[in-house]
C-alpha cells in the first residue's frame, strides 16, 4: 500500500492540476441530495455497471499485445483531416443546423443561431501526464481560437478524453458558459472558470442559454480523474433544443433501455451524436458497439429518422478493436437499419438536413485492410430512407450484393 500511495503522490506532484478537485461544501451537499446518489456514489440507470475490465489480466494482455492486431489499432498513413477555416464556419448554416466533428467526441454544433461545443479536447494526449498516455492519431482540424465565439461548452463527464485541462484553461479566458453534470463544476472552478459561468445539472434538469434549452439526461458510464475514483461527479448525455432544431449528444455510455424514454421526452432529433468507439467485451456495460449505437439512435428517434453522427472514435487508441472497426460497423449498421449516418472527416462541416451528408469511408485510404477485405460500398448509406427503400426495391448496390453486417470488434 505504501508503494501505491507513493505512486499517487508522485503523479500529483508531476501535474497536480490535471486531477481537478473533489466537490465540497454546498456542491457536495447538493450531490448527496441527488436521487441518483446512493451509498456514497452516483448510480447508473438499471443498476450497477462494470467499470473495470472483466476477465483476467492475462486474457486482456493477450489481446492487447497481439502482434497481428496491434498495427490495426492505428492508421497506417496520415489521416485526411478536413482543412477547416474560420471562413468555413463564418457563413451561417443554410438550414439553421450544422455540425462539425473535430475528432473523438468533440463536436461544434451551430443550432438556431447559437454555437455549442461538446466535449472539446484540443490537447495532444488524453492523460494527466503530458509525456505519456494515449496520443492523438491526427491533429486538431483548426486551432481553438479559430473557432470564433462559442455560446456554451457542454461536458458529458470528467474523463480525460472528454474534459481536457489545457482546453478548459484556454476557454476559461473567454466569455463562454459551461453546462456540466453535477459535481464536474469543481474541476472547472479549480482551473479558473468562475462559478457564475457554470450551469451544473443533475439528470433531467435543464438550463437556458440564449434561445436554447440544454437538458442533462441519463447515461450508463462512470467518472473519475485520479487514481482514487470517488464517483462524486455525475456523467450525462445531453439534449439541446432550439426553436427549430433538436440534437442529442450521448457522451460515453453503454446501451440501456433509457434511450427510449429520452426520445419520448425530448425527441425526435434532427441529429444524434452517438458513441460507437472504444468498446470491448472486457467492458461491455460502459461503451457501445456500432450496432448498439445504431440501436440507441433508433430508440431515440422512434425509428430511422434524423442523422446519426458516430463519435468517440478515430482520434485516440483506447481499445483493442481495429481503428477502422467503428466506421465500418456504422456503415453496416446504418445500411441494415435503413438509417442515415454521417461519416465526415475530422473538421468537415455538414448540415444534417442536406440532401446528402458525408458518407465515404475515408479511413480506408490510410488503414490496413482486414484479411477478408473491405465490405462493398453502398450508394444509399447517406441518403434519405425513402431513397434507400427505393434502391433496395430496385437492387441498386455498388460493388455487388448487399453485405452482411460486420461484427463489431
mmCIF file of C-alpha atoms in Angstrom:
data_model
loop_
_atom_site.group_PDB
_atom_site.id
_atom_site.type_symbol
_atom_site.label_atom_id
_atom_site.label_comp_id
_atom_site.label_asym_id
_atom_site.label_seq_id
_atom_site.Cartn_x
_atom_site.Cartn_y
_atom_site.Cartn_z
ATOM 1 C CA UNK A 1 0.000 0.000 0.000
ATOM 2 C CA UNK A 2 2.874 2.386 0.701
ATOM 3 C CA UNK A 3 4.070 1.894 -2.870
ATOM 4 C CA UNK A 4 0.620 2.733 -4.212
ATOM 5 C CA UNK A 5 0.482 5.917 -2.109
ATOM 6 C CA UNK A 6 3.949 6.882 -3.348
ATOM 7 C CA UNK A 7 2.846 6.442 -6.967
ATOM 8 C CA UNK A 8 -0.262 8.519 -6.365
ATOM 9 C CA UNK A 9 1.746 11.257 -4.662
ATOM 10 C CA UNK A 10 4.292 11.215 -7.480
ATOM 11 C CA UNK A 11 1.629 11.638 -10.152
ATOM 12 C CA UNK A 12 0.054 14.518 -8.266
ATOM 13 C CA UNK A 13 3.442 16.160 -7.934
ATOM 14 C CA UNK A 14 4.031 15.865 -11.686
ATOM 15 C CA UNK A 15 0.792 17.549 -12.702
ATOM 16 C CA UNK A 16 -1.496 18.136 -9.734
ATOM 17 C CA UNK A 17 -3.911 20.416 -11.591
ATOM 18 C CA UNK A 18 -4.876 17.702 -14.072
ATOM 19 C CA UNK A 19 -6.588 15.670 -11.362
ATOM 20 C CA UNK A 20 -9.011 18.523 -10.806
ATOM 21 C CA UNK A 21 -10.768 18.942 -7.477
ATOM 22 C CA UNK A 22 -13.245 16.918 -5.454
ATOM 23 C CA UNK A 23 -16.654 18.508 -4.803
ATOM 24 C CA UNK A 24 -17.051 20.117 -1.399
ATOM 25 C CA UNK A 25 -19.318 22.467 0.528
ATOM 26 C CA UNK A 26 -22.726 23.201 -0.980
ATOM 27 C CA UNK A 27 -21.789 21.368 -4.186
ATOM 28 C CA UNK A 28 -21.167 18.164 -2.211
ATOM 29 C CA UNK A 29 -24.357 18.707 -0.216
ATOM 30 C CA UNK A 30 -26.309 19.017 -3.451
ATOM 31 C CA UNK A 31 -24.719 15.808 -4.732
ATOM 32 C CA UNK A 32 -25.804 13.966 -1.603
ATOM 33 C CA UNK A 33 -29.378 15.211 -2.104
ATOM 34 C CA UNK A 34 -29.490 13.857 -5.663
ATOM 35 C CA UNK A 35 -31.947 10.991 -6.213
ATOM 36 C CA UNK A 36 -29.219 9.351 -8.288
ATOM 37 C CA UNK A 37 -26.657 9.338 -5.466
ATOM 38 C CA UNK A 38 -26.833 6.353 -3.131
ATOM 39 C CA UNK A 39 -24.442 4.579 -0.768
ATOM 40 C CA UNK A 40 -21.817 7.255 -1.324
ATOM 41 C CA UNK A 41 -21.690 7.067 -5.144
ATOM 42 C CA UNK A 42 -23.709 8.048 -8.202
ATOM 43 C CA UNK A 43 -25.758 5.158 -9.533
ATOM 44 C CA UNK A 44 -26.254 4.048 -13.127
ATOM 45 C CA UNK A 45 -29.719 3.602 -14.631
ATOM 46 C CA UNK A 46 -30.684 -0.027 -14.334
ATOM 47 C CA UNK A 47 -28.242 -0.755 -11.522
ATOM 48 C CA UNK A 48 -24.506 -1.282 -11.210
ATOM 49 C CA UNK A 49 -22.363 -1.175 -14.347
ATOM 50 C CA UNK A 50 -18.983 -2.884 -14.562
ATOM 51 C CA UNK A 51 -16.469 -0.050 -14.787
ATOM 52 C CA UNK A 52 -13.328 -2.168 -14.673
ATOM 53 C CA UNK A 53 -12.255 -4.696 -17.326
ATOM 54 C CA UNK A 54 -13.824 -8.089 -16.802
ATOM 55 C CA UNK A 55 -11.839 -11.264 -17.287
ATOM 56 C CA UNK A 56 -8.253 -11.870 -16.293
ATOM 57 C CA UNK A 57 -5.344 -9.523 -16.821
ATOM 58 C CA UNK A 58 -3.657 -12.274 -18.802
ATOM 59 C CA UNK A 59 -6.601 -12.579 -21.197
ATOM 60 C CA UNK A 60 -6.602 -8.827 -21.754
ATOM 61 C CA UNK A 61 -2.830 -8.748 -22.271
ATOM 62 C CA UNK A 62 -3.046 -11.484 -24.909
ATOM 63 C CA UNK A 63 -5.471 -9.379 -26.911
ATOM 64 C CA UNK A 64 -3.748 -6.060 -26.296
ATOM 65 C CA UNK A 65 -0.268 -7.254 -27.279
ATOM 66 C CA UNK A 66 -1.289 -9.489 -30.186
ATOM 67 C CA UNK A 67 1.359 -8.829 -32.855
ATOM 68 C CA UNK A 68 -1.044 -9.221 -35.759
ATOM 69 C CA UNK A 69 -3.797 -6.982 -34.407
ATOM 70 C CA UNK A 70 -1.791 -4.168 -32.795
ATOM 71 C CA UNK A 71 -0.869 -2.498 -36.116
ATOM 72 C CA UNK A 72 -4.572 -2.324 -36.992
ATOM 73 C CA UNK A 73 -5.369 -0.182 -33.961
ATOM 74 C CA UNK A 74 -3.905 2.947 -35.563
ATOM 75 C CA UNK A 75 -3.909 4.430 -39.065
ATOM 76 C CA UNK A 76 -1.146 3.265 -41.383
ATOM 77 C CA UNK A 77 -0.968 6.678 -43.067
ATOM 78 C CA UNK A 78 -1.856 10.320 -42.478
ATOM 79 C CA UNK A 79 -5.500 10.857 -41.508
ATOM 80 C CA UNK A 80 -7.166 13.148 -44.089
ATOM 81 C CA UNK A 81 -8.213 15.972 -41.777
ATOM 82 C CA UNK A 82 -10.500 18.485 -43.468
ATOM 83 C CA UNK A 83 -8.741 21.883 -43.636
ATOM 84 C CA UNK A 84 -11.427 23.753 -41.728
ATOM 85 C CA UNK A 85 -11.022 27.523 -41.597
ATOM 86 C CA UNK A 86 -12.817 30.329 -39.827
ATOM 87 C CA UNK A 87 -14.317 31.224 -43.208
ATOM 88 C CA UNK A 88 -15.956 27.778 -43.381
ATOM 89 C CA UNK A 89 -17.768 28.498 -40.151
ATOM 90 C CA UNK A 90 -18.402 32.228 -40.637
ATOM 91 C CA UNK A 91 -21.344 31.748 -43.017
ATOM 92 C CA UNK A 92 -24.487 30.699 -41.082
ATOM 93 C CA UNK A 93 -25.844 27.239 -41.924
ATOM 94 C CA UNK A 94 -28.460 27.378 -44.660
ATOM 95 C CA UNK A 95 -30.815 25.056 -42.767
ATOM 96 C CA UNK A 96 -30.165 26.502 -39.313
ATOM 97 C CA UNK A 97 -28.211 23.451 -38.125
ATOM 98 C CA UNK A 98 -24.625 22.489 -38.900
ATOM 99 C CA UNK A 99 -22.323 20.001 -37.153
ATOM 100 C CA UNK A 100 -18.547 19.866 -37.319
ATOM 101 C CA UNK A 101 -16.897 16.775 -35.827
ATOM 102 C CA UNK A 102 -13.475 17.793 -34.561
ATOM 103 C CA UNK A 103 -12.454 14.223 -33.725
ATOM 104 C CA UNK A 104 -13.272 11.838 -30.876
ATOM 105 C CA UNK A 105 -16.338 13.265 -29.062
ATOM 106 C CA UNK A 106 -15.654 16.936 -29.812
ATOM 107 C CA UNK A 107 -18.379 18.481 -31.947
ATOM 108 C CA UNK A 108 -19.202 22.092 -32.777
ATOM 109 C CA UNK A 109 -22.972 22.428 -33.224
ATOM 110 C CA UNK A 110 -24.359 25.580 -34.804
ATOM 111 C CA UNK A 111 -28.042 25.457 -33.985
ATOM 112 C CA UNK A 112 -30.682 28.144 -34.461
ATOM 113 C CA UNK A 113 -28.183 30.981 -34.281
ATOM 114 C CA UNK A 114 -26.261 29.641 -31.258
ATOM 115 C CA UNK A 115 -22.933 27.818 -31.084
ATOM 116 C CA UNK A 116 -22.492 24.804 -28.789
ATOM 117 C CA UNK A 117 -19.171 22.997 -28.323
ATOM 118 C CA UNK A 118 -19.416 19.455 -26.961
ATOM 119 C CA UNK A 119 -16.557 17.768 -25.067
ATOM 120 C CA UNK A 120 -13.750 19.906 -26.529
ATOM 121 C CA UNK A 121 -10.379 18.148 -26.392
ATOM 122 C CA UNK A 122 -7.590 20.073 -28.113
ATOM 123 C CA UNK A 123 -4.766 18.572 -26.039
ATOM 124 C CA UNK A 124 -2.132 16.278 -27.535
ATOM 125 C CA UNK A 125 -2.810 13.453 -25.058
ATOM 126 C CA UNK A 126 -5.865 12.407 -23.046
ATOM 127 C CA UNK A 127 -3.845 11.814 -19.904
ATOM 128 C CA UNK A 128 -2.893 13.548 -16.649
ATOM 129 C CA UNK A 129 0.755 13.182 -17.675
ATOM 130 C CA UNK A 130 1.962 15.369 -20.569
ATOM 131 C CA UNK A 131 4.556 12.848 -21.792
ATOM 132 C CA UNK A 132 2.560 9.597 -21.568
ATOM 133 C CA UNK A 133 -0.885 8.223 -22.288
ATOM 134 C CA UNK A 134 -2.995 7.969 -25.450
ATOM 135 C CA UNK A 135 -1.728 10.397 -28.082
ATOM 136 C CA UNK A 136 -3.632 11.945 -30.961
ATOM 137 C CA UNK A 137 -3.753 9.949 -34.190
ATOM 138 C CA UNK A 138 -4.429 13.142 -36.142
ATOM 139 C CA UNK A 139 -4.009 16.862 -35.428
ATOM 140 C CA UNK A 140 -6.937 19.064 -34.424
ATOM 141 C CA UNK A 141 -8.647 20.396 -37.559
ATOM 142 C CA UNK A 142 -8.086 24.029 -36.562
ATOM 143 C CA UNK A 143 -6.805 25.993 -33.552
ATOM 144 C CA UNK A 144 -9.263 26.522 -30.726
ATOM 145 C CA UNK A 145 -9.062 30.297 -31.145
ATOM 146 C CA UNK A 146 -10.073 29.934 -34.803
ATOM 147 C CA UNK A 147 -13.492 28.548 -33.839
ATOM 148 C CA UNK A 148 -14.730 32.022 -33.032
ATOM 149 C CA UNK A 149 -17.096 32.791 -30.137
ATOM 150 C CA UNK A 150 -18.888 29.846 -28.518
ATOM 151 C CA UNK A 151 -22.095 30.412 -26.543
ATOM 152 C CA UNK A 152 -21.848 27.319 -24.358
ATOM 153 C CA UNK A 153 -19.427 24.444 -23.809
ATOM 154 C CA UNK A 154 -21.121 21.164 -22.858
ATOM 155 C CA UNK A 155 -19.189 18.496 -20.944
ATOM 156 C CA UNK A 156 -20.502 14.928 -20.701
ATOM 157 C CA UNK A 157 -18.244 13.703 -17.871
ATOM 158 C CA UNK A 158 -14.815 14.187 -16.348
ATOM 159 C CA UNK A 159 -12.655 11.552 -18.078
ATOM 160 C CA UNK A 160 -9.510 12.871 -19.742
ATOM 161 C CA UNK A 161 -10.710 12.261 -23.287
ATOM 162 C CA UNK A 162 -13.764 14.464 -22.651
ATOM 163 C CA UNK A 163 -12.597 17.039 -20.118
ATOM 164 C CA UNK A 164 -9.198 18.373 -21.156
ATOM 165 C CA UNK A 165 -7.249 20.668 -18.840
ATOM 166 C CA UNK A 166 -5.391 22.779 -21.467
ATOM 167 C CA UNK A 167 -8.574 23.229 -23.479
ATOM 168 C CA UNK A 168 -10.622 24.321 -20.469
ATOM 169 C CA UNK A 169 -7.902 26.724 -19.381
ATOM 170 C CA UNK A 170 -7.942 28.307 -22.844
ATOM 171 C CA UNK A 171 -11.732 28.598 -22.789
ATOM 172 C CA UNK A 172 -11.645 29.999 -19.254
ATOM 173 C CA UNK A 173 -10.243 33.200 -20.763
ATOM 174 C CA UNK A 174 -13.354 33.665 -22.936
ATOM 175 C CA UNK A 175 -16.929 34.627 -22.054
ATOM 176 C CA UNK A 176 -18.440 31.229 -22.831
ATOM 177 C CA UNK A 177 -20.745 29.459 -20.404
ATOM 178 C CA UNK A 178 -20.258 25.823 -19.358
ATOM 179 C CA UNK A 179 -23.012 23.232 -18.957
ATOM 180 C CA UNK A 180 -21.722 20.268 -16.930
ATOM 181 C CA UNK A 181 -23.060 17.309 -14.941
ATOM 182 C CA UNK A 182 -23.400 17.635 -11.187
ATOM 183 C CA UNK A 183 -20.016 17.781 -9.442
ATOM 184 C CA UNK A 184 -17.922 18.455 -12.559
ATOM 185 C CA UNK A 185 -18.002 22.166 -11.818
ATOM 186 C CA UNK A 186 -15.446 21.572 -9.043
ATOM 187 C CA UNK A 187 -12.816 20.736 -11.667
ATOM 188 C CA UNK A 188 -13.621 23.786 -13.772
ATOM 189 C CA UNK A 189 -13.536 26.196 -10.853
ATOM 190 C CA UNK A 190 -10.186 24.699 -9.831
ATOM 191 C CA UNK A 191 -8.909 25.532 -13.331
ATOM 192 C CA UNK A 192 -10.092 29.137 -13.387
ATOM 193 C CA UNK A 193 -13.703 29.107 -14.594
ATOM 194 C CA UNK A 194 -15.791 31.430 -12.435
ATOM 195 C CA UNK A 195 -18.832 29.958 -10.704
ATOM 196 C CA UNK A 196 -21.215 32.395 -12.409
ATOM 197 C CA UNK A 197 -20.343 30.835 -15.791
ATOM 198 C CA UNK A 198 -21.265 27.310 -14.690
ATOM 199 C CA UNK A 199 -24.594 25.596 -15.264
ATOM 200 C CA UNK A 200 -24.261 22.405 -13.222
ATOM 201 C CA UNK A 201 -27.108 19.936 -13.684
ATOM 202 C CA UNK A 202 -28.405 16.649 -12.374
ATOM 203 C CA UNK A 203 -30.171 14.273 -14.746
ATOM 204 C CA UNK A 204 -33.493 15.679 -16.021
ATOM 205 C CA UNK A 205 -32.568 19.231 -15.048
ATOM 206 C CA UNK A 206 -32.445 21.929 -17.733
ATOM 207 C CA UNK A 207 -30.943 25.360 -18.235
ATOM 208 C CA UNK A 208 -31.472 28.142 -20.786
ATOM 209 C CA UNK A 209 -28.646 29.629 -22.818
ATOM 210 C CA UNK A 210 -29.926 32.249 -25.210
ATOM 211 C CA UNK A 211 -32.659 30.608 -27.241
ATOM 212 C CA UNK A 212 -31.520 27.081 -26.395
ATOM 213 C CA UNK A 213 -32.686 24.684 -23.693
ATOM 214 C CA UNK A 214 -29.991 22.263 -22.520
ATOM 215 C CA UNK A 215 -31.105 19.184 -20.586
ATOM 216 C CA UNK A 216 -28.852 16.681 -18.838
ATOM 217 C CA UNK A 217 -30.169 13.190 -19.496
ATOM 218 C CA UNK A 218 -29.092 9.767 -18.187
ATOM 219 C CA UNK A 219 -26.162 7.716 -19.468
ATOM 220 C CA UNK A 220 -24.605 4.426 -18.376
ATOM 221 C CA UNK A 221 -20.976 5.114 -17.531
ATOM 222 C CA UNK A 222 -18.762 6.248 -14.623
ATOM 223 C CA UNK A 223 -16.451 9.087 -13.614
ATOM 224 C CA UNK A 224 -13.053 9.853 -12.113
ATOM 225 C CA UNK A 225 -9.750 11.529 -12.977
ATOM 226 C CA UNK A 226 -7.348 10.415 -10.270
ATOM 227 C CA UNK A 227 -6.171 7.032 -9.050
ATOM 228 C CA UNK A 228 -8.912 7.204 -6.446
ATOM 229 C CA UNK A 229 -12.339 7.160 -8.113
ATOM 230 C CA UNK A 230 -14.842 8.614 -5.645
ATOM 231 C CA UNK A 231 -17.847 8.545 -8.026
ATOM 232 C CA UNK A 232 -18.714 12.049 -6.769
ATOM 233 C CA UNK A 233 -19.138 13.549 -10.233
ATOM 234 C CA UNK A 234 -22.014 12.649 -12.497
ATOM 235 C CA UNK A 235 -21.893 11.590 -16.153
ATOM 236 C CA UNK A 236 -24.609 12.574 -18.626
ATOM 237 C CA UNK A 237 -25.887 12.651 -22.145
ATOM 238 C CA UNK A 238 -27.298 15.970 -23.369
ATOM 239 C CA UNK A 239 -30.304 17.270 -25.259
ATOM 240 C CA UNK A 240 -30.025 20.705 -26.877
ATOM 241 C CA UNK A 241 -33.276 22.147 -28.196
ATOM 242 C CA UNK A 242 -33.703 25.403 -30.098
ATOM 243 C CA UNK A 243 -36.749 26.999 -31.651
ATOM 244 C CA UNK A 244 -36.430 24.903 -34.815
ATOM 245 C CA UNK A 245 -33.967 22.082 -34.146
ATOM 246 C CA UNK A 246 -33.129 19.410 -31.582
ATOM 247 C CA UNK A 247 -29.882 17.486 -31.195
ATOM 248 C CA UNK A 248 -28.579 14.817 -28.812
ATOM 249 C CA UNK A 249 -25.044 14.016 -27.635
ATOM 250 C CA UNK A 250 -24.599 10.660 -25.913
ATOM 251 C CA UNK A 251 -21.312 11.269 -24.116
ATOM 252 C CA UNK A 252 -19.932 7.858 -23.138
ATOM 253 C CA UNK A 253 -22.476 5.183 -22.358
ATOM 254 C CA UNK A 254 -23.355 1.556 -22.549
ATOM 255 C CA UNK A 255 -26.638 0.629 -24.183
ATOM 256 C CA UNK A 256 -29.663 0.813 -21.874
ATOM 257 C CA UNK A 257 -33.430 0.996 -22.237
ATOM 258 C CA UNK A 258 -33.473 4.648 -21.146
ATOM 259 C CA UNK A 259 -32.771 5.831 -24.698
ATOM 260 C CA UNK A 260 -36.439 5.169 -25.481
ATOM 261 C CA UNK A 261 -37.506 7.377 -22.570
ATOM 262 C CA UNK A 262 -35.157 10.176 -23.609
ATOM 263 C CA UNK A 263 -36.547 10.012 -27.121
ATOM 264 C CA UNK A 264 -40.133 10.032 -25.895
ATOM 265 C CA UNK A 265 -39.486 13.020 -23.625
ATOM 266 C CA UNK A 266 -37.250 15.117 -25.877
ATOM 267 C CA UNK A 267 -37.155 13.722 -29.416
ATOM 268 C CA UNK A 268 -37.213 13.133 -32.233
ATOM 269 C CA UNK A 269 -33.907 14.784 -33.105
ATOM 270 C CA UNK A 270 -32.565 16.331 -36.264
ATOM 271 C CA UNK A 271 -29.243 14.688 -35.417
ATOM 272 C CA UNK A 272 -27.827 12.397 -32.777
ATOM 273 C CA UNK A 273 -24.139 12.206 -31.866
ATOM 274 C CA UNK A 274 -23.606 8.662 -30.632
ATOM 275 C CA UNK A 275 -20.558 6.982 -29.042
ATOM 276 C CA UNK A 276 -19.578 3.921 -31.098
ATOM 277 C CA UNK A 277 -15.842 3.532 -30.389
ATOM 278 C CA UNK A 278 -13.508 2.200 -27.685
ATOM 279 C CA UNK A 279 -15.862 -0.695 -26.984
ATOM 280 C CA UNK A 280 -14.756 -4.119 -25.804
ATOM 281 C CA UNK A 281 -16.044 -7.387 -24.458
ATOM 282 C CA UNK A 282 -13.869 -6.561 -21.443
ATOM 283 C CA UNK A 283 -16.121 -3.532 -20.569
ATOM 284 C CA UNK A 284 -19.488 -4.101 -22.287
ATOM 285 C CA UNK A 285 -21.548 -2.059 -19.807
ATOM 286 C CA UNK A 286 -19.998 1.351 -20.378
ATOM 287 C CA UNK A 287 -19.302 1.746 -24.131
ATOM 288 C CA UNK A 288 -21.453 0.836 -27.129
ATOM 289 C CA UNK A 289 -20.567 -1.049 -30.287
ATOM 290 C CA UNK A 290 -21.682 0.490 -33.608
ATOM 291 C CA UNK A 291 -24.656 -1.872 -33.680
ATOM 292 C CA UNK A 292 -25.678 -0.826 -30.176
ATOM 293 C CA UNK A 293 -25.106 2.819 -31.097
ATOM 294 C CA UNK A 294 -27.467 2.498 -34.057
ATOM 295 C CA UNK A 295 -29.984 0.772 -31.814
ATOM 296 C CA UNK A 296 -29.721 3.731 -29.421
ATOM 297 C CA UNK A 297 -30.250 6.142 -32.323
ATOM 298 C CA UNK A 298 -33.372 4.262 -33.414
ATOM 299 C CA UNK A 299 -34.677 4.240 -29.834
ATOM 300 C CA UNK A 300 -34.125 7.989 -29.541
ATOM 301 C CA UNK A 301 -35.837 8.659 -32.860
ATOM 302 C CA UNK A 302 -38.628 6.143 -32.602
ATOM 303 C CA UNK A 303 -37.417 4.820 -35.973
ATOM 304 C CA UNK A 304 -34.838 5.553 -38.699
ATOM 305 C CA UNK A 305 -35.290 9.333 -38.779
ATOM 306 C CA UNK A 306 -32.737 12.116 -38.493
ATOM 307 C CA UNK A 307 -28.995 11.686 -38.949
ATOM 308 C CA UNK A 308 -26.624 9.740 -36.715
ATOM 309 C CA UNK A 309 -23.094 11.117 -36.326
ATOM 310 C CA UNK A 310 -20.774 8.482 -34.804
ATOM 311 C CA UNK A 311 -18.390 9.900 -32.208
ATOM 312 C CA UNK A 312 -15.691 8.680 -29.792
ATOM 313 C CA UNK A 313 -13.510 7.089 -32.441
ATOM 314 C CA UNK A 314 -10.706 7.791 -34.892
ATOM 315 C CA UNK A 315 -8.640 10.159 -32.714
ATOM 316 C CA UNK A 316 -7.260 8.158 -29.768
ATOM 317 C CA UNK A 317 -6.426 4.470 -29.456
ATOM 318 C CA UNK A 318 -8.440 3.494 -26.366
ATOM 319 C CA UNK A 319 -9.443 -0.126 -27.012
ATOM 320 C CA UNK A 320 -8.306 -3.336 -28.696
ATOM 321 C CA UNK A 321 -10.512 -3.210 -31.783
ATOM 322 C CA UNK A 322 -9.122 -2.118 -35.141
ATOM 323 C CA UNK A 323 -9.013 1.634 -35.770
ATOM 324 C CA UNK A 324 -11.398 1.197 -38.703
ATOM 325 C CA UNK A 325 -13.975 -1.009 -36.985
ATOM 326 C CA UNK A 326 -16.217 1.787 -35.624
ATOM 327 C CA UNK A 327 -16.526 3.365 -39.070
ATOM 328 C CA UNK A 328 -17.056 0.066 -40.833
ATOM 329 C CA UNK A 329 -19.541 -1.066 -38.192
ATOM 330 C CA UNK A 330 -21.511 2.166 -38.551
ATOM 331 C CA UNK A 331 -21.713 1.725 -42.331
ATOM 332 C CA UNK A 332 -23.112 -1.778 -41.893
ATOM 333 C CA UNK A 333 -25.492 -0.826 -39.071
ATOM 334 C CA UNK A 334 -26.878 2.150 -40.997
ATOM 335 C CA UNK A 335 -27.485 0.001 -44.056
ATOM 336 C CA UNK A 336 -29.193 -2.712 -42.040
ATOM 337 C CA UNK A 337 -31.473 -0.167 -40.337
ATOM 338 C CA UNK A 338 -32.200 1.959 -43.399
ATOM 339 C CA UNK A 339 -30.936 4.940 -41.408
ATOM 340 C CA UNK A 340 -28.834 7.965 -42.336
ATOM 341 C CA UNK A 341 -25.314 8.061 -40.928
ATOM 342 C CA UNK A 342 -22.905 10.941 -41.449
ATOM 343 C CA UNK A 343 -19.235 9.948 -41.620
ATOM 344 C CA UNK A 344 -17.320 13.192 -42.110
ATOM 345 C CA UNK A 345 -13.573 13.569 -41.999
ATOM 346 C CA UNK A 346 -12.412 15.316 -38.819
ATOM 347 C CA UNK A 347 -13.184 19.009 -39.256
ATOM 348 C CA UNK A 348 -15.638 18.591 -42.141
ATOM 349 C CA UNK A 349 -18.820 20.657 -41.546
ATOM 350 C CA UNK A 350 -22.156 19.284 -42.736
ATOM 351 C CA UNK A 351 -25.840 20.113 -42.406
ATOM 352 C CA UNK A 352 -27.984 17.139 -41.333
ATOM 353 C CA UNK A 353 -30.968 18.369 -43.352
ATOM 354 C CA UNK A 354 -28.990 18.493 -46.597
ATOM 355 C CA UNK A 355 -29.934 16.058 -49.338
ATOM 356 C CA UNK A 356 -26.739 14.142 -48.738
ATOM 357 C CA UNK A 357 -24.274 14.056 -45.848
ATOM 358 C CA UNK A 358 -20.639 12.848 -45.864
ATOM 359 C CA UNK A 359 -20.571 9.074 -46.077
ATOM 360 C CA UNK A 360 -17.428 7.925 -47.845
ATOM 361 C CA UNK A 361 -15.220 5.515 -45.851
ATOM 362 C CA UNK A 362 -12.276 7.925 -45.845
ATOM 363 C CA UNK A 363 -10.409 5.837 -43.264
ATOM 364 C CA UNK A 364 -9.785 3.085 -45.828
ATOM 365 C CA UNK A 365 -7.290 5.341 -47.597
ATOM 366 C CA UNK A 366 -4.936 5.261 -44.602
ATOM 367 C CA UNK A 367 -5.609 1.904 -42.928
ATOM 368 C CA UNK A 368 -4.507 -1.683 -43.195
ATOM 369 C CA UNK A 369 -7.234 -3.632 -44.947
ATOM 370 C CA UNK A 370 -8.799 -6.511 -42.994
ATOM 371 C CA UNK A 371 -7.907 -10.029 -44.065
ATOM 372 C CA UNK A 372 -11.340 -10.532 -45.623
ATOM 373 C CA UNK A 373 -11.200 -7.181 -47.444
ATOM 374 C CA UNK A 374 -13.462 -4.174 -47.110
ATOM 375 C CA UNK A 375 -17.220 -4.564 -47.214
ATOM 376 C CA UNK A 376 -18.782 -3.408 -50.513
ATOM 377 C CA UNK A 377 -19.787 0.251 -50.587
ATOM 378 C CA UNK A 378 -23.455 1.114 -50.665
ATOM 379 C CA UNK A 379 -24.516 4.211 -52.568
ATOM 380 C CA UNK A 380 -27.537 4.878 -50.377
ATOM 381 C CA UNK A 381 -25.985 4.950 -46.912
ATOM 382 C CA UNK A 382 -26.124 8.737 -46.586
ATOM 383 C CA UNK A 383 -29.384 9.352 -48.431
ATOM 384 C CA UNK A 384 -32.866 9.681 -47.037
ATOM 385 C CA UNK A 385 -34.642 6.484 -46.079
ATOM 386 C CA UNK A 386 -37.055 6.912 -48.982
ATOM 387 C CA UNK A 387 -34.121 6.753 -51.377
ATOM 388 C CA UNK A 388 -32.756 3.726 -49.528
ATOM 389 C CA UNK A 389 -36.059 1.891 -49.755
ATOM 390 C CA UNK A 390 -36.303 2.705 -53.444
ATOM 391 C CA UNK A 391 -32.794 1.430 -54.145
ATOM 392 C CA UNK A 392 -33.439 -1.727 -52.185
ATOM 393 C CA UNK A 393 -36.543 -2.436 -54.235
ATOM 394 C CA UNK A 394 -34.560 -1.952 -57.442
ATOM 395 C CA UNK A 395 -31.465 -3.799 -56.240
ATOM 396 C CA UNK A 396 -29.160 -0.803 -56.814
ATOM 397 C CA UNK A 397 -25.959 -1.620 -54.945
ATOM 398 C CA UNK A 398 -22.421 -0.552 -55.695
ATOM 399 C CA UNK A 399 -19.789 -3.257 -55.684
ATOM 400 C CA UNK A 400 -22.025 -6.306 -55.767
ATOM 401 C CA UNK A 401 -24.566 -7.875 -53.451
ATOM 402 C CA UNK A 402 -25.624 -6.409 -50.133
ATOM 403 C CA UNK A 403 -23.044 -7.190 -47.464
ATOM 404 C CA UNK A 404 -23.741 -8.921 -44.228
ATOM 405 C CA UNK A 405 -23.414 -6.806 -41.100
ATOM 406 C CA UNK A 406 -19.812 -6.637 -39.952
ATOM 407 C CA UNK A 407 -19.452 -7.747 -36.309
ATOM 408 C CA UNK A 408 -18.127 -5.043 -34.014
ATOM 409 C CA UNK A 409 -14.614 -5.635 -32.767
#
